[in-house]
CSV table of C-alpha atoms in Angstrom, one decimal:
chain,number,residue,atom,x,y,z
A,114,MET,CA,0.1,-0.2,-0.1
A,115,LYS,CA,2.9,2.2,0.7
A,116,ASN,CA,4.2,1.9,-2.8
A,117,ASN,CA,1.0,3.0,-4.4
A,118,TYR,CA,1.0,5.8,-1.9
A,119,TYR,CA,4.8,7.1,-3.3
A,120,PHE,CA,3.7,6.2,-6.8
A,121,VAL,CA,0.6,8.6,-6.6
A,122,LEU,CA,2.8,11.4,-5.2
A,123,LYS,CA,5.4,10.8,-7.8
A,124,ILE,CA,2.9,11.0,-10.7
A,125,LEU,CA,1.2,14.5,-8.9
A,126,PHE,CA,4.9,15.8,-8.6
A,127,ILE,CA,5.7,15.1,-12.2
A,128,SER,CA,2.1,16.5,-13.3
A,129,LEU,CA,2.6,19.7,-11.5
A,130,PHE,CA,6.3,20.2,-12.8
A,131,GLN,CA,5.1,19.8,-16.5
A,132,PHE,CA,2.3,22.5,-15.8
A,133,LEU,CA,4.8,25.1,-14.3
A,134,ILE,CA,7.2,24.8,-17.1
A,135,LYS,CA,4.2,25.1,-19.6
A,136,LEU,CA,2.5,28.0,-17.7
A,137,ASN,CA,6.0,29.5,-17.6
A,138,ALA,CA,6.6,29.0,-21.7
A,139,GLN,CA,3.3,30.6,-22.5
A,140,THR,CA,2.3,32.8,-19.6
A,141,PHE,CA,5.3,34.7,-18.2
A,142,ARG,CA,7.3,34.6,-21.6
A,143,THR,CA,8.1,38.3,-22.5
A,144,PHE,CA,9.2,39.7,-25.5
A,145,THR,CA,9.6,43.6,-27.0
A,146,PRO,CA,6.9,44.2,-29.7
A,147,SER,CA,7.4,46.6,-32.7
A,148,PRO,CA,6.5,50.4,-32.3
A,149,ARG,CA,3.0,51.0,-34.2
A,150,ASP,CA,-0.1,53.1,-34.8
A,151,LEU,CA,-3.6,52.5,-35.8
A,152,HIS,CA,-3.9,49.4,-33.6
A,153,THR,CA,-6.4,48.3,-30.9
A,154,THR,CA,-6.4,48.3,-27.2
A,155,THR,CA,-8.8,46.4,-25.4
A,156,LEU,CA,-8.8,45.6,-21.6
A,157,ILE,CA,-10.3,42.7,-19.9
A,158,GLU,CA,-10.0,42.1,-16.4
A,159,GLU,CA,-6.0,42.6,-16.0
A,160,LYS,CA,-4.8,42.5,-19.3
A,161,LEU,CA,-4.7,45.3,-22.1
A,162,TYR,CA,-5.2,43.4,-25.2
A,163,ILE,CA,-3.2,44.9,-28.1
A,164,SER,CA,-4.1,43.8,-31.9
A,165,GLY,CA,-3.0,44.6,-35.3
A,166,GLY,CA,-1.6,48.2,-36.2
A,167,THR,CA,0.7,49.6,-38.9
A,168,LEU,CA,4.4,49.6,-38.7
A,169,TYR,CA,5.8,53.3,-39.1
A,170,GLY,CA,9.3,55.5,-39.3
A,171,ASN,CA,11.8,54.2,-42.2
A,172,ASN,CA,9.7,51.1,-43.0
A,173,SER,CA,6.6,52.9,-43.9
A,174,HIS,CA,7.9,53.6,-47.6
A,175,ARG,CA,8.2,51.2,-50.3
A,176,ASP,CA,11.3,51.2,-52.5
A,177,ASP,CA,9.3,54.0,-55.0
A,178,GLY,CA,8.7,56.4,-52.0
A,179,ILE,CA,5.0,55.7,-51.8
A,180,ILE,CA,3.3,55.2,-48.4
A,181,ASN,CA,1.3,51.9,-48.6
A,182,SER,CA,0.4,51.2,-44.7
A,183,LYS,CA,-1.5,48.0,-45.8
A,184,ASP,CA,2.1,46.5,-46.8
A,185,TYR,CA,3.3,47.1,-43.4
A,186,ILE,CA,1.7,44.8,-40.8
A,187,PRO,CA,3.7,44.2,-37.7
A,188,GLY,CA,4.7,40.6,-37.3
A,189,ASP,CA,3.9,40.5,-33.6
A,190,VAL,CA,-0.1,41.0,-34.6
A,191,PHE,CA,-1.5,39.9,-30.8
A,192,PHE,CA,-0.1,40.2,-27.5
A,193,TYR,CA,-1.0,41.8,-23.8
A,194,LEU,CA,0.4,44.0,-21.2
A,195,ASP,CA,-0.1,42.6,-17.9
A,196,VAL,CA,-1.3,45.2,-15.6
A,197,SER,CA,-2.2,43.1,-12.5
A,198,VAL,CA,1.6,43.8,-11.1
A,199,ARG,CA,3.6,46.8,-10.4
A,200,PHE,CA,6.4,47.7,-13.5
A,201,ASN,CA,7.8,50.6,-15.0
A,202,THR,CA,8.5,51.6,-18.5
A,203,GLN,CA,12.0,50.3,-18.1
A,204,ASN,CA,10.5,46.8,-17.3
A,205,LEU,CA,7.4,46.2,-19.3
A,206,THR,CA,5.0,43.1,-18.6
A,207,TRP,CA,4.4,42.3,-22.2
A,208,ARG,CA,3.2,38.9,-23.1
A,209,PRO,CA,2.6,37.3,-26.5
A,210,LEU,CA,-0.4,35.3,-27.2
A,211,LEU,CA,0.7,32.2,-29.4
A,212,LYS,CA,-2.4,29.8,-29.0
A,213,ASP,CA,-4.4,30.1,-32.3
A,214,ILE,CA,-2.1,33.0,-33.5
A,215,GLU,CA,-2.6,31.8,-37.1
A,216,ASN,CA,-6.2,32.6,-37.0
A,217,SER,CA,-5.3,36.1,-35.5
A,218,PRO,CA,-6.4,39.2,-38.2
A,219,SER,CA,-4.0,41.1,-39.2
A,220,HIS,CA,-5.5,45.0,-39.6
A,221,ASN,CA,-4.6,48.7,-39.3
A,222,GLY,CA,-7.4,51.6,-38.4
A,223,ALA,CA,-9.7,48.7,-37.3
A,224,SER,CA,-12.1,49.1,-34.6
A,225,ALA,CA,-12.1,46.9,-31.2
A,226,ALA,CA,-14.3,46.6,-27.9
A,227,VAL,CA,-15.2,44.0,-25.2
A,228,GLY,CA,-18.5,42.4,-25.7
A,229,GLY,CA,-20.4,38.9,-25.8
A,230,ASN,CA,-22.6,37.6,-22.7
A,231,LYS,CA,-19.7,37.4,-20.2
A,232,LYS,CA,-18.0,40.7,-21.4
A,233,ASP,CA,-14.8,38.2,-21.9
A,234,THR,CA,-14.8,38.6,-25.8
A,235,ILE,CA,-12.6,41.2,-27.8
A,236,PHE,CA,-14.5,42.1,-31.1
A,237,ILE,CA,-12.6,43.7,-34.0
A,238,ILE,CA,-14.3,45.0,-37.1
A,239,ASP,CA,-11.9,45.7,-39.7
A,240,MET,CA,-12.0,48.2,-42.7
A,241,ASN,CA,-14.2,45.8,-44.9
A,242,SER,CA,-16.7,45.5,-41.8
A,243,ASP,CA,-15.7,42.1,-41.3
A,244,VAL,CA,-16.0,40.8,-37.5
A,245,TYR,CA,-13.5,38.7,-35.7
A,246,SER,CA,-14.2,37.7,-31.8
A,247,TYR,CA,-11.4,36.3,-29.5
A,248,ASN,CA,-12.8,34.5,-26.2
A,249,THR,CA,-10.1,35.5,-23.5
A,250,LYS,CA,-11.3,32.3,-21.7
A,251,GLU,CA,-11.3,29.8,-24.5
A,252,ASN,CA,-7.9,31.5,-26.0
A,253,LYS,CA,-9.4,31.2,-29.7
A,254,TRP,CA,-10.1,33.4,-32.6
A,255,VAL,CA,-13.3,33.0,-34.8
A,256,LYS,CA,-15.0,34.8,-37.4
A,257,PRO,CA,-18.8,34.8,-36.0
A,258,THR,CA,-21.8,35.0,-38.6
A,259,ILE,CA,-23.4,38.1,-37.7
A,260,SER,CA,-27.1,38.7,-39.1
A,261,ASP,CA,-28.8,41.4,-41.0
A,262,VAL,CA,-27.5,43.8,-43.5
A,263,LYS,CA,-23.3,44.6,-43.1
A,264,PRO,CA,-22.6,47.9,-43.5
A,265,VAL,CA,-19.9,49.6,-46.0
A,266,GLY,CA,-16.3,49.2,-44.8
A,267,ARG,CA,-14.6,51.8,-43.2
A,268,ARG,CA,-11.7,52.8,-41.2
A,269,ASN,CA,-10.2,55.1,-38.3
A,270,MET,CA,-13.6,54.8,-36.4
A,271,ASN,CA,-13.3,54.7,-32.6
A,272,SER,CA,-15.9,52.4,-31.0
A,273,VAL,CA,-17.9,52.7,-28.1
A,274,VAL,CA,-19.5,49.8,-26.7
A,275,ASP,CA,-22.1,50.4,-23.9
A,276,LYS,CA,-23.3,48.0,-21.1
A,277,LYS,CA,-25.6,46.0,-23.1
A,278,GLY,CA,-22.9,44.7,-25.5
A,279,LYS,CA,-23.8,46.8,-28.4
A,280,ILE,CA,-20.8,48.5,-30.2
A,281,TYR,CA,-21.4,51.9,-31.8
A,282,LEU,CA,-19.6,52.6,-34.7
A,283,PHE,CA,-19.8,56.1,-36.2
A,284,GLY,CA,-18.0,58.2,-39.2
A,285,GLY,CA,-14.8,56.7,-40.9
A,286,TYR,CA,-13.9,56.7,-44.4
A,287,THR,CA,-13.2,54.4,-47.3
A,288,GLU,CA,-10.3,54.7,-49.6
A,289,GLU,CA,-11.6,52.3,-52.5
A,290,PRO,CA,-13.3,52.5,-55.3
A,291,SER,CA,-12.8,56.4,-54.0
A,292,LEU,CA,-12.2,58.5,-51.1
A,293,LYS,CA,-15.4,59.1,-49.3
A,294,TYR,CA,-16.0,59.8,-45.5
A,295,TYR,CA,-19.4,58.8,-43.6
A,296,ASN,CA,-21.6,60.5,-41.0
A,297,SER,CA,-23.7,57.2,-40.5
A,298,MET,CA,-23.9,55.3,-37.2
A,299,ASN,CA,-23.8,51.5,-37.3
A,300,ILE,CA,-24.5,49.4,-34.2
A,301,LEU,CA,-23.3,45.9,-33.7
A,302,ASP,CA,-24.9,43.8,-30.9
A,303,THR,CA,-22.3,41.3,-29.8
A,304,LYS,CA,-24.8,39.0,-27.9
A,305,LYS,CA,-27.4,38.9,-30.6
A,306,LEU,CA,-24.2,38.8,-33.1
A,307,SER,CA,-26.5,41.2,-35.2
A,308,TRP,CA,-26.1,44.8,-37.1
A,309,ASN,CA,-28.5,47.7,-36.6
A,310,ILE,CA,-28.7,51.1,-38.0
A,311,GLY,CA,-28.7,54.2,-35.6
A,312,LYS,CA,-29.8,57.5,-36.9
A,313,MET,CA,-27.7,59.7,-39.0
A,314,ILE,CA,-26.5,62.6,-37.5
A,315,ASP,CA,-27.3,65.0,-40.6
A,316,LEU,CA,-30.9,64.0,-40.0
A,317,MET,CA,-30.7,66.4,-36.8
A,318,ALA,CA,-30.6,69.4,-39.2
A,319,THR,CA,-34.1,68.9,-40.2
A,320,TYR,CA,-35.6,69.3,-37.0
A,321,TYR,CA,-34.2,72.7,-36.3
A,322,SER,CA,-34.8,76.1,-38.0
A,323,THR,CA,-31.5,77.9,-36.9
A,324,SER,CA,-28.4,77.4,-39.3
A,325,LEU,CA,-26.2,76.5,-36.7
A,326,TYR,CA,-27.4,72.8,-36.5
A,327,TYR,CA,-26.9,72.3,-40.3
A,328,GLU,CA,-23.2,72.0,-39.3
A,329,ALA,CA,-24.2,68.7,-38.2
A,330,ALA,CA,-24.7,67.5,-42.1
A,331,ASN,CA,-21.1,68.3,-42.6
A,332,TYR,CA,-19.6,66.3,-39.6
A,333,ALA,CA,-18.2,63.3,-41.4
A,334,PRO,CA,-14.9,62.4,-39.2
A,335,ALA,CA,-12.3,60.0,-39.1
A,336,SER,CA,-9.8,59.6,-36.2
A,337,TYR,CA,-12.2,61.8,-33.9
A,338,GLY,CA,-12.6,61.4,-30.1
A,339,ALA,CA,-15.4,59.2,-28.8
A,340,THR,CA,-16.4,58.7,-25.2
A,341,LEU,CA,-19.5,57.4,-23.4
A,342,LEU,CA,-21.0,59.0,-20.4
A,343,PRO,CA,-22.6,57.4,-17.7
A,344,SER,CA,-26.0,58.3,-19.0
A,345,GLY,CA,-25.5,56.7,-22.2
A,346,GLU,CA,-24.8,59.6,-24.4
A,347,ILE,CA,-21.7,59.2,-26.3
A,348,ILE,CA,-19.9,62.7,-26.9
A,349,TYR,CA,-17.9,63.1,-30.3
A,350,LEU,CA,-15.6,65.7,-31.2
A,351,GLY,CA,-12.8,66.4,-33.6
A,352,GLY,CA,-11.4,64.5,-36.3
A,353,ARG,CA,-10.8,65.4,-40.1
A,354,ASP,CA,-12.4,64.9,-43.6
A,355,GLU,CA,-11.0,65.3,-47.0
A,356,LYS,CA,-13.1,66.0,-50.1
A,357,ILE,CA,-12.3,65.7,-53.4
A,358,THR,CA,-12.9,69.0,-55.5
A,359,ARG,CA,-11.9,70.1,-59.1
A,360,MET,CA,-9.1,72.1,-57.5
A,361,GLY,CA,-7.6,69.2,-55.8
A,362,ASN,CA,-8.2,67.8,-52.3
A,363,ILE,CA,-9.5,69.9,-49.5
A,364,SER,CA,-8.6,69.0,-46.2
A,365,ASN,CA,-10.6,70.0,-42.8
A,366,ILE,CA,-9.9,69.7,-39.2
A,367,PHE,CA,-12.8,69.7,-37.1
A,368,ASP,CA,-12.9,72.4,-34.5
A,369,PHE,CA,-13.4,71.9,-30.8
A,370,ASP,CA,-15.7,74.7,-30.5
A,371,LYS,CA,-18.8,72.2,-30.5
A,372,VAL,CA,-19.4,68.7,-30.0
A,373,PHE,CA,-22.1,66.2,-30.9
A,374,ILE,CA,-23.8,64.0,-28.7
A,375,TYR,CA,-25.4,60.6,-29.7
A,376,ASP,CA,-28.3,59.1,-26.9
A,377,THR,CA,-27.7,55.5,-27.2
A,378,LYS,CA,-31.1,55.0,-25.4
A,379,LYS,CA,-33.2,57.3,-27.3
A,380,ASP,CA,-31.5,56.9,-30.8
A,381,GLU,CA,-31.2,60.8,-31.1
A,382,TRP,CA,-28.3,63.4,-31.9
A,383,LYS,CA,-27.9,67.0,-30.5
A,384,MET,CA,-25.2,69.2,-30.8
A,385,GLN,CA,-23.5,71.3,-28.0
A,386,TYR,CA,-21.2,74.4,-27.9
A,387,THR,CA,-18.0,74.7,-25.8
A,388,LEU,CA,-16.6,77.4,-23.7
A,389,PRO,CA,-13.0,78.4,-22.1
A,390,ARG,CA,-13.3,78.0,-18.5
A,391,VAL,CA,-11.9,81.3,-18.1
A,392,VAL,CA,-13.2,84.6,-19.2
A,393,ASN,CA,-11.5,85.7,-22.6
A,394,GLY,CA,-9.8,82.4,-22.7
A,395,ILE,CA,-9.1,80.5,-25.9
A,396,ILE,CA,-11.0,77.1,-26.8
A,397,PRO,CA,-8.3,74.7,-27.9
A,398,ARG,CA,-7.6,74.4,-31.6
A,399,GLY,CA,-9.0,71.2,-33.2
A,400,ARG,CA,-7.1,67.9,-34.0
A,401,TRP,CA,-7.3,64.4,-35.1
A,402,GLY,CA,-5.4,61.3,-34.0
A,403,PHE,CA,-5.9,61.9,-30.4
A,404,SER,CA,-7.3,60.0,-27.6
A,405,SER,CA,-10.2,60.8,-25.4
A,406,VAL,CA,-10.7,59.2,-22.0
A,407,LEU,CA,-13.4,59.6,-19.3
A,408,GLY,CA,-12.0,61.0,-16.0
A,409,LEU,CA,-12.2,59.1,-13.0
A,410,ASP,CA,-15.1,61.2,-11.3
A,411,LYS,CA,-16.9,60.5,-14.6
A,412,LYS,CA,-17.4,64.2,-14.9
A,413,ARG,CA,-14.6,65.4,-17.8
A,414,ILE,CA,-13.1,63.8,-20.9
A,415,ILE,CA,-9.2,64.1,-20.9
A,416,ILE,CA,-7.8,64.3,-24.2
A,417,TYR,CA,-4.3,63.6,-25.1
A,418,GLY,CA,-1.9,63.9,-28.3
A,419,GLY,CA,-3.1,64.7,-31.9
A,420,SER,CA,-2.4,66.7,-34.7
A,421,TYR,CA,-3.8,69.6,-36.2
A,422,ASN,CA,-2.2,69.4,-39.6
A,423,LEU,CA,-2.3,66.9,-42.2
A,424,ASN,CA,1.3,66.5,-42.6
A,425,LEU,CA,2.0,65.7,-39.4
A,426,ASP,CA,4.3,68.6,-38.4
A,427,GLY,CA,2.0,70.0,-35.5
A,428,GLY,CA,2.1,69.7,-31.9
A,429,ILE,CA,5.5,69.5,-30.8
A,430,THR,CA,6.4,73.1,-29.6
A,431,ASN,CA,3.5,74.9,-30.5
A,432,THR,CA,1.9,76.7,-27.3
A,433,ASN,CA,-1.4,76.9,-28.9
A,434,PHE,CA,-1.6,73.2,-29.2
A,435,PRO,CA,-1.3,71.6,-25.8
A,436,PRO,CA,-1.0,67.9,-25.6
A,437,ILE,CA,-3.2,67.4,-22.8
A,438,ILE,CA,-6.9,69.3,-22.4
A,439,VAL,CA,-9.8,68.6,-20.5
A,440,LEU,CA,-13.8,69.1,-21.3
A,441,GLU,CA,-15.5,69.6,-18.3
A,442,ILE,CA,-19.1,68.0,-19.3
A,443,GLU,CA,-21.3,69.5,-16.8
A,444,HIS,CA,-20.5,73.0,-18.4
A,445,PHE,CA,-18.9,72.1,-21.3
A,446,GLU,CA,-15.8,74.0,-20.5
A,447,TRP,CA,-12.2,73.3,-21.6
A,448,TYR,CA,-9.3,74.0,-19.4
A,449,ARG,CA,-5.7,72.9,-19.3
A,450,PRO,CA,-4.5,71.1,-16.1
A,451,THR,CA,-1.1,71.3,-14.7
A,452,ILE,CA,1.1,69.1,-15.9
A,453,SER,CA,4.4,67.6,-14.2
A,454,GLY,CA,6.6,64.7,-13.4
A,455,SER,CA,8.3,62.6,-16.5
A,456,ILE,CA,7.0,65.0,-19.1
A,457,PRO,CA,7.2,62.9,-22.8
A,458,THR,CA,9.8,64.5,-25.4
A,459,ILE,CA,7.0,63.6,-28.3
A,460,THR,CA,3.5,64.1,-28.7
A,461,ARG,CA,2.0,60.5,-29.7
A,462,CYS,CA,-0.5,60.6,-32.6
A,463,GLU,CA,-2.9,57.6,-33.4
A,464,HIS,CA,-2.0,55.9,-30.3
A,465,THR,CA,-4.4,54.4,-27.9
A,466,ALA,CA,-5.4,55.4,-24.1
A,467,THR,CA,-7.1,53.4,-21.6
A,468,VAL,CA,-7.8,54.3,-17.9
A,469,VAL,CA,-6.6,51.6,-15.7
A,470,GLY,CA,-6.9,52.7,-11.7
A,471,ILE,CA,-5.7,56.2,-11.3
A,472,TYR,CA,-3.4,56.1,-14.6
A,473,MET,CA,-3.9,56.6,-18.4
A,474,ILE,CA,-2.2,54.3,-19.9
A,475,VAL,CA,-1.0,55.5,-23.4
A,476,LEU,CA,0.2,52.7,-25.8
A,477,PHE,CA,2.6,53.3,-29.2
A,478,GLY,CA,1.2,55.9,-31.5
A,479,LYS,CA,3.5,57.9,-34.1
A,480,ASN,CA,5.6,61.1,-33.9
A,481,ASN,CA,3.8,64.3,-34.6
A,482,GLU,CA,7.2,65.6,-36.5
A,483,LYS,CA,7.4,65.9,-40.5
A,484,PRO,CA,8.9,64.3,-42.5
A,485,PHE,CA,6.7,60.9,-42.0
A,486,ASP,CA,10.1,58.7,-41.7
A,487,VAL,CA,11.8,60.5,-39.0
A,488,PRO,CA,12.7,57.9,-36.3
A,489,ASN,CA,10.4,56.8,-33.5
A,490,TYR,CA,9.7,58.1,-30.3
A,491,LYS,CA,12.3,55.5,-28.8
A,492,LEU,CA,15.1,57.7,-30.2
A,493,TYR,CA,13.9,60.4,-28.3
A,494,GLY,CA,14.3,58.4,-24.8
A,495,ASP,CA,10.4,57.9,-24.7
A,496,SER,CA,8.8,54.6,-23.8
A,497,ASP,CA,6.1,52.2,-26.0
A,498,VAL,CA,4.4,53.0,-22.9
A,499,LEU,CA,3.2,56.4,-20.8
A,500,PHE,CA,1.7,56.3,-17.5
A,501,LEU,CA,-0.3,59.6,-16.6
A,502,ASN,CA,-1.5,59.8,-13.0
A,503,ILE,CA,-5.2,61.6,-13.4
A,504,SER,CA,-6.3,61.2,-9.8
A,505,ASP,CA,-6.1,64.9,-9.2
A,506,ASN,CA,-8.5,66.8,-11.9
A,507,GLU,CA,-6.3,69.8,-11.7
A,508,ASN,CA,-3.1,68.2,-11.7
A,509,PHE,CA,-1.7,65.4,-13.7
A,510,ILE,CA,1.9,63.6,-13.5
A,511,TRP,CA,3.4,62.0,-15.9
A,512,THR,CA,5.2,58.8,-14.1
A,513,THR,CA,7.4,56.1,-15.2
A,514,SER,CA,6.0,53.6,-12.8
A,515,PHE,CA,2.7,51.7,-12.8
A,516,GLU,CA,0.9,50.4,-9.4
A,517,PRO,CA,-1.9,48.2,-9.9
A,518,PRO,CA,-5.1,49.0,-8.3
A,519,LYS,CA,-5.6,47.5,-5.0
A,520,LYS,CA,-8.0,44.7,-5.0
A,521,LYS,CA,-11.1,44.6,-2.6
A,522,ASN,CA,-10.7,43.4,0.8
A,523,ILE,CA,-13.7,41.0,0.5
A,524,PRO,CA,-12.1,38.5,-1.6
A,525,PHE,CA,-8.9,38.5,0.3
A,526,LEU,CA,-11.0,37.8,3.7
A,527,VAL,CA,-12.6,35.0,1.8
A,528,GLY,CA,-9.3,33.8,0.8
A,529,ILE,CA,-7.9,33.9,3.7
A,530,THR,CA,-10.5,32.4,5.8
A,531,VAL,CA,-11.7,29.6,3.0
A,532,GLY,CA,-8.1,28.7,2.2
A,533,PRO,CA,-6.8,27.1,5.5
A,534,ILE,CA,-10.4,25.4,6.0
A,535,THR,CA,-10.4,23.8,2.6
A,536,SER,CA,-6.8,22.8,3.5
A,537,PHE,CA,-7.8,21.4,6.8
A,538,ILE,CA,-10.7,19.5,5.1
A,539,ILE,CA,-7.9,18.1,2.5
A,540,TYR,CA,-5.9,17.0,5.1
A,541,ILE,CA,-8.3,15.0,6.9
A,542,ILE,CA,-9.7,13.1,3.7
A,543,PHE,CA,-6.0,12.4,2.8
A,544,PHE,CA,-5.3,11.3,6.5
A,545,ILE,CA,-8.4,8.6,6.2
A,546,TRP,CA,-7.5,7.5,3.1
A,547,TYR,CA,-4.1,7.0,4.1
A,548,LYS,CA,-4.8,5.3,7.4
A,549,ARG,CA,-7.3,3.0,5.2
A,550,THR,CA,-5.0,1.8,2.8
A,551,GLY,CA,-2.3,0.3,5.4
A,552,GLY,CA,-1.2,3.6,7.4
A,553,GLY,CA,-3.3,2.1,10.7
A,554,PRO,CA,-4.0,-0.8,12.5
A,555,CYS,CA,-6.2,-3.4,11.0
A,556,LYS,CA,-8.6,-5.7,12.4
A,557,ASN,CA,-10.9,-8.4,10.4
A,558,ASN,CA,-9.8,-6.7,7.3
A,559,ILE,CA,-10.7,-3.3,8.5
A,560,CYS,CA,-8.5,-0.7,9.0
A,561,LEU,CA,-9.1,1.9,11.8
A,562,LEU,CA,-8.0,5.5,12.6
């Protein structure tokens, strides 16, 4: 019997050893991803999942000098940043996702959001409106079948997802067969796996006699900001468009003197003018390729980065283009917070920004300098990842280290209570099993304790 006991222990030890090796190889393996822009970032539990994007810098030109981002998709198309642990910009916790990687979609300028019945699935909508989903529990990519009419494919849309798992896709543009910008709203229901159509923004103009509301008909942006409020409203602002005329292409940057608001519950649009906080102040200059996140108090939108010039030569030293501005949404007033700490040398464009704990985490992006193929931000000493402490609404701090959010005490208390009890029960069961299989005195073929 004792030989059987040692044999069982040996099998358990070998299995545990193999499991730890596999866990270390797949979960704890680190690597350094390629710099990129036009990627997607989604937060599920304590992981920031990064997918796709475009390589930039000297590699962004073909031999004939023509920029073609379609030809320069990074090789490391899917990985994540572990935000459950403490780390800094010199020791980043990148983790590759190798399982089912062959089915991972390659894309740039796509949209992504978290959805599904359990909110554990990443949905990516590419420039053809093809939908891909990745279940973080099963570690598997699939191309789900979506019912109803598939919308026209567009790129450079900032998706927003509500509590019901509906992804809202507004604006964007197509390049083929011709350049065209859109002001339509398409909705992907990630639970029912169906497409729906929201009200077009230009229909708002028909309900008002004043000319100012007709500006809505001309708001067809790409690379804009989109932020979901607790009320279920989405605030859209900024962005760019481009129209082809007989005189050539006319480019336009949408100013920050107004925002457009879509009510997801009522399927209605409205427009709101903005003001500077101080008397005789200046409303910040409009931009594109920036990020917008909701502040910790849910009462302000934080804008970072972007560019005010389509040739990417603005935003570095121009004092009229502050890298960080805030829109307080109760009075729709703009203000500039005090910025301190390890301020980045380069202002990012077409990056992503996600709020985790008290930080806004900025990932990758391109330079705002001209020409387009200048060396990337790393040569200026900046990291792939930036941390902005936004816990104080008036004073933001750039920092090089990240502290994960403190976990609630209830799970901890349950753990320290249930853990010992469970261990004690297992010990009793094992002890009884051991005695009954030869560890104690026996009488009439019955082993006693």
